Amino acid sequence: PTWRAPSFGLLATAFALSFAISPSLALIMNRFTVSVFALASQMAALMLAVACMPETLNVDVREKALRMRKEQERERQREGLSRCCCWIDLLLRPLRELSILNRSCFFRLLSASAICVAVVMSTVQSFIVYYLEKDYRFTNRDLALYFAIYGLLSILAQAVLLKCLTKTCGERWVLIISRLFAAIAHVMYGLA
């Protein structure tokens, strides 16, 4: 728990770094080379996970979970549920586990905020490319530079600004401030 927030920050920073670098690869490589590079990166990540990633679930918890699964399987067989029902149960399990977001008002509000932000940011990221190409005649090189700057600023925000603001203002005000600046940015997009 003490390293949870820094770990998520590191993950977000790695995502922003890849977001900053990846468009530039398309400028220096052709499509086939980018595809081979992507495959090599995925294989390297797979080998790293297999060879170096430690198991996060301790042995006792894992054995308890396996016992519970076997017990549930036996119950289903006793009740005469078919394999089809087991597959339906397996497919619906993630939806049942989302109920954790409904356990308190805080989690409902945080989830609603995250969904709104994700929808808006996804839309903005989709349309910004077309907007810049059409109205400002951005080339692939210009777009790559835009995404590189965007990614590097995201890293700066995650690594430096977020930590300073959280210590200074608290998590609630960081959320409020970030939503305020996002609203101002979207108004500027709309007026541009």
PDB file of C-alpha atoms in Angstrom:
ATOM      1  CA  PRO A   1       0.000   0.000   0.000  1.00  0.00           C
ATOM      2  CA  THR A   2       2.803   2.500   0.681  1.00  0.00           C
ATOM      3  CA  TRP A   3       4.161   2.095  -2.854  1.00  0.00           C
ATOM      4  CA  ARG A   4       0.776   1.950  -4.584  1.00  0.00           C
ATOM      5  CA  ALA A   5       0.573   5.634  -5.579  1.00  0.00           C
ATOM      6  CA  PRO A   6       4.200   5.867  -6.786  1.00  0.00           C
ATOM      7  CA  SER A   7       3.697   2.631  -8.721  1.00  0.00           C
ATOM      8  CA  PHE A   8       0.649   4.031 -10.508  1.00  0.00           C
ATOM      9  CA  GLY A   9       2.615   7.225 -11.154  1.00  0.00           C
ATOM     10  CA  LEU A  10       5.440   5.188 -12.671  1.00  0.00           C
ATOM     11  CA  LEU A  11       2.952   3.299 -14.821  1.00  0.00           C
ATOM     12  CA  ALA A  12       1.345   6.546 -16.014  1.00  0.00           C
ATOM     13  CA  THR A  13       4.798   7.996 -16.724  1.00  0.00           C
ATOM     14  CA  ALA A  14       5.763   4.940 -18.771  1.00  0.00           C
ATOM     15  CA  PHE A  15       2.508   5.256 -20.726  1.00  0.00           C
ATOM     16  CA  ALA A  16       3.140   8.966 -21.361  1.00  0.00           C
ATOM     17  CA  LEU A  17       6.714   8.226 -22.458  1.00  0.00           C
ATOM     18  CA  SER A  18       5.521   5.636 -24.938  1.00  0.00           C
ATOM     19  CA  PHE A  19       2.855   8.083 -26.107  1.00  0.00           C
ATOM     20  CA  ALA A  20       5.590  10.676 -26.690  1.00  0.00           C
ATOM     21  CA  ILE A  21       7.980   8.346 -28.514  1.00  0.00           C
ATOM     22  CA  SER A  22       5.700   6.159 -30.629  1.00  0.00           C
ATOM     23  CA  PRO A  23       4.567   8.737 -33.238  1.00  0.00           C
ATOM     24  CA  SER A  24       8.190   9.597 -33.928  1.00  0.00           C
ATOM     25  CA  LEU A  25       8.930   5.967 -34.831  1.00  0.00           C
ATOM     26  CA  ALA A  26       6.580   6.217 -37.785  1.00  0.00           C
ATOM     27  CA  LEU A  27       8.673   9.086 -39.137  1.00  0.00           C
ATOM     28  CA  ILE A  28      11.954   7.189 -39.158  1.00  0.00           C
ATOM     29  CA  MET A  29      10.622   3.716 -40.059  1.00  0.00           C
ATOM     30  CA  ASN A  30       8.349   2.352 -42.746  1.00  0.00           C
ATOM     31  CA  ARG A  31       5.179   0.410 -41.865  1.00  0.00           C
ATOM     32  CA  PHE A  32       6.814  -2.992 -42.037  1.00  0.00           C
ATOM     33  CA  THR A  33       9.704  -1.907 -39.807  1.00  0.00           C
ATOM     34  CA  VAL A  34       7.265  -0.386 -37.294  1.00  0.00           C
ATOM     35  CA  SER A  35       5.320  -3.671 -37.264  1.00  0.00           C
ATOM     36  CA  VAL A  36       8.486  -5.699 -36.691  1.00  0.00           C
ATOM     37  CA  PHE A  37       9.575  -3.275 -33.966  1.00  0.00           C
ATOM     38  CA  ALA A  38       6.152  -3.561 -32.300  1.00  0.00           C
ATOM     39  CA  LEU A  39       6.339  -7.365 -32.423  1.00  0.00           C
ATOM     40  CA  ALA A  40       9.874  -7.347 -31.002  1.00  0.00           C
ATOM     41  CA  SER A  41       8.787  -4.976 -28.210  1.00  0.00           C
ATOM     42  CA  GLN A  42       5.833  -7.199 -27.323  1.00  0.00           C
ATOM     43  CA  MET A  43       8.023 -10.312 -27.303  1.00  0.00           C
ATOM     44  CA  ALA A  44      10.609  -8.557 -25.115  1.00  0.00           C
ATOM     45  CA  ALA A  45       7.851  -7.521 -22.699  1.00  0.00           C
ATOM     46  CA  LEU A  46       6.536 -11.089 -22.646  1.00  0.00           C
ATOM     47  CA  MET A  47       9.986 -12.534 -21.925  1.00  0.00           C
ATOM     48  CA  LEU A  48      10.578  -9.915 -19.235  1.00  0.00           C
ATOM     49  CA  ALA A  49       7.267 -10.808 -17.585  1.00  0.00           C
ATOM     50  CA  VAL A  50       7.964 -14.542 -17.724  1.00  0.00           C
ATOM     51  CA  ALA A  51      11.584 -14.297 -16.558  1.00  0.00           C
ATOM     52  CA  CYS A  52      11.589 -11.423 -14.080  1.00  0.00           C
ATOM     53  CA  MET A  53       8.114 -10.583 -12.773  1.00  0.00           C
ATOM     54  CA  PRO A  54       7.515 -11.927  -9.276  1.00  0.00           C
ATOM     55  CA  GLU A  55       4.193 -13.492  -8.314  1.00  0.00           C
ATOM     56  CA  THR A  56       2.154 -10.932  -6.383  1.00  0.00           C
ATOM     57  CA  LEU A  57      -0.230 -13.468  -4.889  1.00  0.00           C
ATOM     58  CA  ASN A  58       1.252 -15.317  -1.941  1.00  0.00           C
ATOM     59  CA  VAL A  59       0.964 -19.096  -1.823  1.00  0.00           C
ATOM     60  CA  ASP A  60      -1.723 -19.213   0.896  1.00  0.00           C
ATOM     61  CA  VAL A  61      -4.047 -16.800  -0.894  1.00  0.00           C
ATOM     62  CA  ARG A  62      -3.538 -18.575  -4.221  1.00  0.00           C
ATOM     63  CA  GLU A  63      -4.297 -21.991  -2.705  1.00  0.00           C
ATOM     64  CA  LYS A  64      -7.387 -20.609  -0.973  1.00  0.00           C
ATOM     65  CA  ALA A  65      -8.639 -19.125  -4.262  1.00  0.00           C
ATOM     66  CA  LEU A  66      -8.047 -22.432  -6.082  1.00  0.00           C
ATOM     67  CA  ARG A  67      -9.938 -24.334  -3.360  1.00  0.00           C
ATOM     68  CA  MET A  68     -12.836 -21.884  -3.631  1.00  0.00           C
ATOM     69  CA  ARG A  69     -12.931 -22.281  -7.425  1.00  0.00           C
ATOM     70  CA  LYS A  70     -12.943 -26.074  -7.175  1.00  0.00           C
ATOM     71  CA  GLU A  71     -15.695 -25.899  -4.574  1.00  0.00           C
ATOM     72  CA  GLN A  72     -17.771 -23.628  -6.816  1.00  0.00           C
ATOM     73  CA  GLU A  73     -17.196 -26.036  -9.709  1.00  0.00           C
ATOM     74  CA  ARG A  74     -18.435 -28.975  -7.597  1.00  0.00           C
ATOM     75  CA  GLU A  75     -21.509 -26.973  -6.539  1.00  0.00           C
ATOM     76  CA  ARG A  76     -22.328 -26.238 -10.153  1.00  0.00           C
ATOM     77  CA  GLN A  77     -21.987 -29.904 -11.040  1.00  0.00           C
ATOM     78  CA  ARG A  78     -24.243 -30.906  -8.113  1.00  0.00           C
ATOM     79  CA  GLU A  79     -26.840 -28.385  -9.227  1.00  0.00           C
ATOM     80  CA  GLY A  80     -26.590 -29.772 -12.740  1.00  0.00           C
ATOM     81  CA  LEU A  81     -25.532 -26.517 -14.370  1.00  0.00           C
ATOM     82  CA  SER A  82     -24.202 -27.002 -17.855  1.00  0.00           C
ATOM     83  CA  ARG A  83     -20.895 -25.853 -19.273  1.00  0.00           C
ATOM     84  CA  CYS A  84     -22.797 -23.040 -21.006  1.00  0.00           C
ATOM     85  CA  CYS A  85     -23.856 -21.631 -17.617  1.00  0.00           C
ATOM     86  CA  CYS A  86     -20.246 -21.819 -16.447  1.00  0.00           C
ATOM     87  CA  TRP A  87     -19.133 -19.804 -19.472  1.00  0.00           C
ATOM     88  CA  ILE A  88     -21.867 -17.235 -18.914  1.00  0.00           C
ATOM     89  CA  ASP A  89     -20.809 -16.980 -15.265  1.00  0.00           C
ATOM     90  CA  LEU A  90     -17.199 -16.518 -16.351  1.00  0.00           C
ATOM     91  CA  LEU A  91     -18.164 -13.764 -18.796  1.00  0.00           C
ATOM     92  CA  LEU A  92     -20.335 -11.940 -16.245  1.00  0.00           C
ATOM     93  CA  ARG A  93     -17.752 -12.113 -13.457  1.00  0.00           C
ATOM     94  CA  PRO A  94     -15.986  -8.823 -14.384  1.00  0.00           C
ATOM     95  CA  LEU A  95     -19.327  -7.016 -14.248  1.00  0.00           C
ATOM     96  CA  ARG A  96     -20.031  -8.447 -10.798  1.00  0.00           C
ATOM     97  CA  GLU A  97     -16.582  -7.402  -9.629  1.00  0.00           C
ATOM     98  CA  LEU A  98     -17.276  -3.832 -10.752  1.00  0.00           C
ATOM     99  CA  SER A  99     -19.679  -3.687  -7.821  1.00  0.00           C
ATOM    100  CA  ILE A 100     -16.683  -2.571  -5.750  1.00  0.00           C
ATOM    101  CA  LEU A 101     -17.187   0.845  -7.359  1.00  0.00           C
ATOM    102  CA  ASN A 102     -20.669   1.009  -5.858  1.00  0.00           C
ATOM    103  CA  ARG A 103     -19.663   0.423  -2.249  1.00  0.00           C
ATOM    104  CA  SER A 104     -19.622   4.084  -1.222  1.00  0.00           C
ATOM    105  CA  CYS A 105     -20.578   7.518  -2.480  1.00  0.00           C
ATOM    106  CA  PHE A 106     -16.882   8.387  -2.880  1.00  0.00           C
ATOM    107  CA  PHE A 107     -16.240   5.503  -5.283  1.00  0.00           C
ATOM    108  CA  ARG A 108     -19.407   6.268  -7.271  1.00  0.00           C
ATOM    109  CA  LEU A 109     -18.365   9.912  -7.668  1.00  0.00           C
ATOM    110  CA  LEU A 110     -14.772   9.003  -8.505  1.00  0.00           C
ATOM    111  CA  SER A 111     -15.950   6.434 -11.075  1.00  0.00           C
ATOM    112  CA  ALA A 112     -18.369   8.905 -12.665  1.00  0.00           C
ATOM    113  CA  SER A 113     -15.600  11.502 -12.868  1.00  0.00           C
ATOM    114  CA  ALA A 114     -13.171   9.009 -14.407  1.00  0.00           C
ATOM    115  CA  ILE A 115     -15.740   7.921 -17.003  1.00  0.00           C
ATOM    116  CA  CYS A 116     -16.493  11.519 -17.972  1.00  0.00           C
ATOM    117  CA  VAL A 117     -12.797  12.333 -18.268  1.00  0.00           C
ATOM    118  CA  ALA A 118     -12.101   9.196 -20.330  1.00  0.00           C
ATOM    119  CA  VAL A 119     -14.953   9.900 -22.752  1.00  0.00           C
ATOM    120  CA  VAL A 120     -13.946  13.524 -23.246  1.00  0.00           C
ATOM    121  CA  MET A 121     -10.214  12.807 -23.578  1.00  0.00           C
ATOM    122  CA  SER A 122     -10.829  10.000 -26.035  1.00  0.00           C
ATOM    123  CA  THR A 123     -12.988  12.297 -28.151  1.00  0.00           C
ATOM    124  CA  VAL A 124     -10.458  15.122 -28.002  1.00  0.00           C
ATOM    125  CA  GLN A 125      -7.580  12.823 -28.955  1.00  0.00           C
ATOM    126  CA  SER A 126      -9.596  11.512 -31.892  1.00  0.00           C
ATOM    127  CA  PHE A 127     -10.582  14.905 -33.239  1.00  0.00           C
ATOM    128  CA  ILE A 128      -7.403  16.870 -32.511  1.00  0.00           C
ATOM    129  CA  VAL A 129      -5.544  15.068 -35.295  1.00  0.00           C
ATOM    130  CA  TYR A 130      -8.205  15.922 -37.883  1.00  0.00           C
ATOM    131  CA  TYR A 131      -8.488  19.472 -36.593  1.00  0.00           C
ATOM    132  CA  LEU A 132      -4.744  20.116 -36.759  1.00  0.00           C
ATOM    133  CA  GLU A 133      -4.416  18.527 -40.201  1.00  0.00           C
ATOM    134  CA  LYS A 134      -7.383  20.379 -41.688  1.00  0.00           C
ATOM    135  CA  ASP A 135      -7.155  23.838 -40.141  1.00  0.00           C
ATOM    136  CA  TYR A 136      -3.412  24.142 -39.564  1.00  0.00           C
ATOM    137  CA  ARG A 137      -2.108  21.821 -42.298  1.00  0.00           C
ATOM    138  CA  PHE A 138      -0.142  19.684 -39.857  1.00  0.00           C
ATOM    139  CA  THR A 139       2.024  17.045 -41.513  1.00  0.00           C
ATOM    140  CA  ASN A 140       2.963  13.676 -40.014  1.00  0.00           C
ATOM    141  CA  ARG A 141       6.129  15.262 -38.667  1.00  0.00           C
ATOM    142  CA  ASP A 142       4.151  18.066 -36.988  1.00  0.00           C
ATOM    143  CA  LEU A 143       1.748  15.550 -35.432  1.00  0.00           C
ATOM    144  CA  ALA A 144       4.639  13.447 -34.170  1.00  0.00           C
ATOM    145  CA  LEU A 145       6.157  16.546 -32.572  1.00  0.00           C
ATOM    146  CA  TYR A 146       2.769  17.457 -31.053  1.00  0.00           C
ATOM    147  CA  PHE A 147       2.374  13.996 -29.506  1.00  0.00           C
ATOM    148  CA  ALA A 148       5.987  14.029 -28.292  1.00  0.00           C
ATOM    149  CA  ILE A 149       5.441  17.363 -26.537  1.00  0.00           C
ATOM    150  CA  TYR A 150       2.103  16.153 -25.160  1.00  0.00           C
ATOM    151  CA  GLY A 151       3.704  12.967 -23.823  1.00  0.00           C
ATOM    152  CA  LEU A 152       6.667  14.771 -22.260  1.00  0.00           C
ATOM    153  CA  LEU A 153       4.364  17.306 -20.591  1.00  0.00           C
ATOM    154  CA  SER A 154       2.279  14.399 -19.285  1.00  0.00           C
ATOM    155  CA  ILE A 155       5.418  12.883 -17.777  1.00  0.00           C
ATOM    156  CA  LEU A 156       6.278  16.211 -16.173  1.00  0.00           C
ATOM    157  CA  ALA A 157       2.755  16.511 -14.780  1.00  0.00           C
ATOM    158  CA  GLN A 158       2.774  12.944 -13.406  1.00  0.00           C
ATOM    159  CA  ALA A 159       6.289  12.982 -12.009  1.00  0.00           C
ATOM    160  CA  VAL A 160       6.580  16.506 -10.613  1.00  0.00           C
ATOM    161  CA  LEU A 161       3.436  18.595 -10.669  1.00  0.00           C
ATOM    162  CA  LEU A 162       1.023  15.959  -9.353  1.00  0.00           C
ATOM    163  CA  LYS A 163       3.198  15.137  -6.357  1.00  0.00           C
ATOM    164  CA  CYS A 164       3.707  18.804  -5.452  1.00  0.00           C
ATOM    165  CA  LEU A 165       0.012  19.630  -5.826  1.00  0.00           C
ATOM    166  CA  THR A 166      -1.072  16.601  -3.793  1.00  0.00           C
ATOM    167  CA  LYS A 167       1.237  17.572  -0.928  1.00  0.00           C
ATOM    168  CA  THR A 168       0.163  21.218  -1.094  1.00  0.00           C
ATOM    169  CA  CYS A 169      -3.573  21.027  -1.771  1.00  0.00           C
ATOM    170  CA  GLY A 170      -4.667  17.475  -1.011  1.00  0.00           C
ATOM    171  CA  GLU A 171      -6.153  14.901  -3.342  1.00  0.00           C
ATOM    172  CA  ARG A 172      -9.649  16.414  -3.500  1.00  0.00           C
ATOM    173  CA  TRP A 173      -8.384  19.819  -4.602  1.00  0.00           C
ATOM    174  CA  VAL A 174      -6.003  18.262  -7.114  1.00  0.00           C
ATOM    175  CA  LEU A 175      -9.011  16.567  -8.697  1.00  0.00           C
ATOM    176  CA  ILE A 176     -10.995  19.831  -8.672  1.00  0.00           C
ATOM    177  CA  ILE A 177      -8.097  21.860 -10.104  1.00  0.00           C
ATOM    178  CA  SER A 178      -7.413  19.292 -12.830  1.00  0.00           C
ATOM    179  CA  ARG A 179     -11.077  19.240 -13.876  1.00  0.00           C
ATOM    180  CA  LEU A 180     -11.144  23.063 -13.899  1.00  0.00           C
ATOM    181  CA  PHE A 181      -8.102  23.301 -16.171  1.00  0.00           C
ATOM    182  CA  ALA A 182      -9.470  20.536 -18.392  1.00  0.00           C
ATOM    183  CA  ALA A 183     -12.734  22.479 -18.751  1.00  0.00           C
ATOM    184  CA  ILE A 184     -10.787  25.641 -19.662  1.00  0.00           C
ATOM    185  CA  ALA A 185      -8.765  23.678 -22.243  1.00  0.00           C
ATOM    186  CA  HIS A 186     -11.933  22.261 -23.803  1.00  0.00           C
ATOM    187  CA  VAL A 187     -13.528  25.701 -23.974  1.00  0.00           C
ATOM    188  CA  MET A 188     -10.389  26.903 -25.763  1.00  0.00           C
ATOM    189  CA  TYR A 189     -10.675  23.951 -28.202  1.00  0.00           C
ATOM    190  CA  GLY A 190     -14.279  24.888 -28.840  1.00  0.00           C
ATOM    191  CA  LEU A 191     -13.497  28.552 -29.477  1.00  0.00           C
ATOM    192  CA  ALA A 192     -10.476  27.889 -31.685  1.00  0.00           C
TER     193      ALA A 192
END
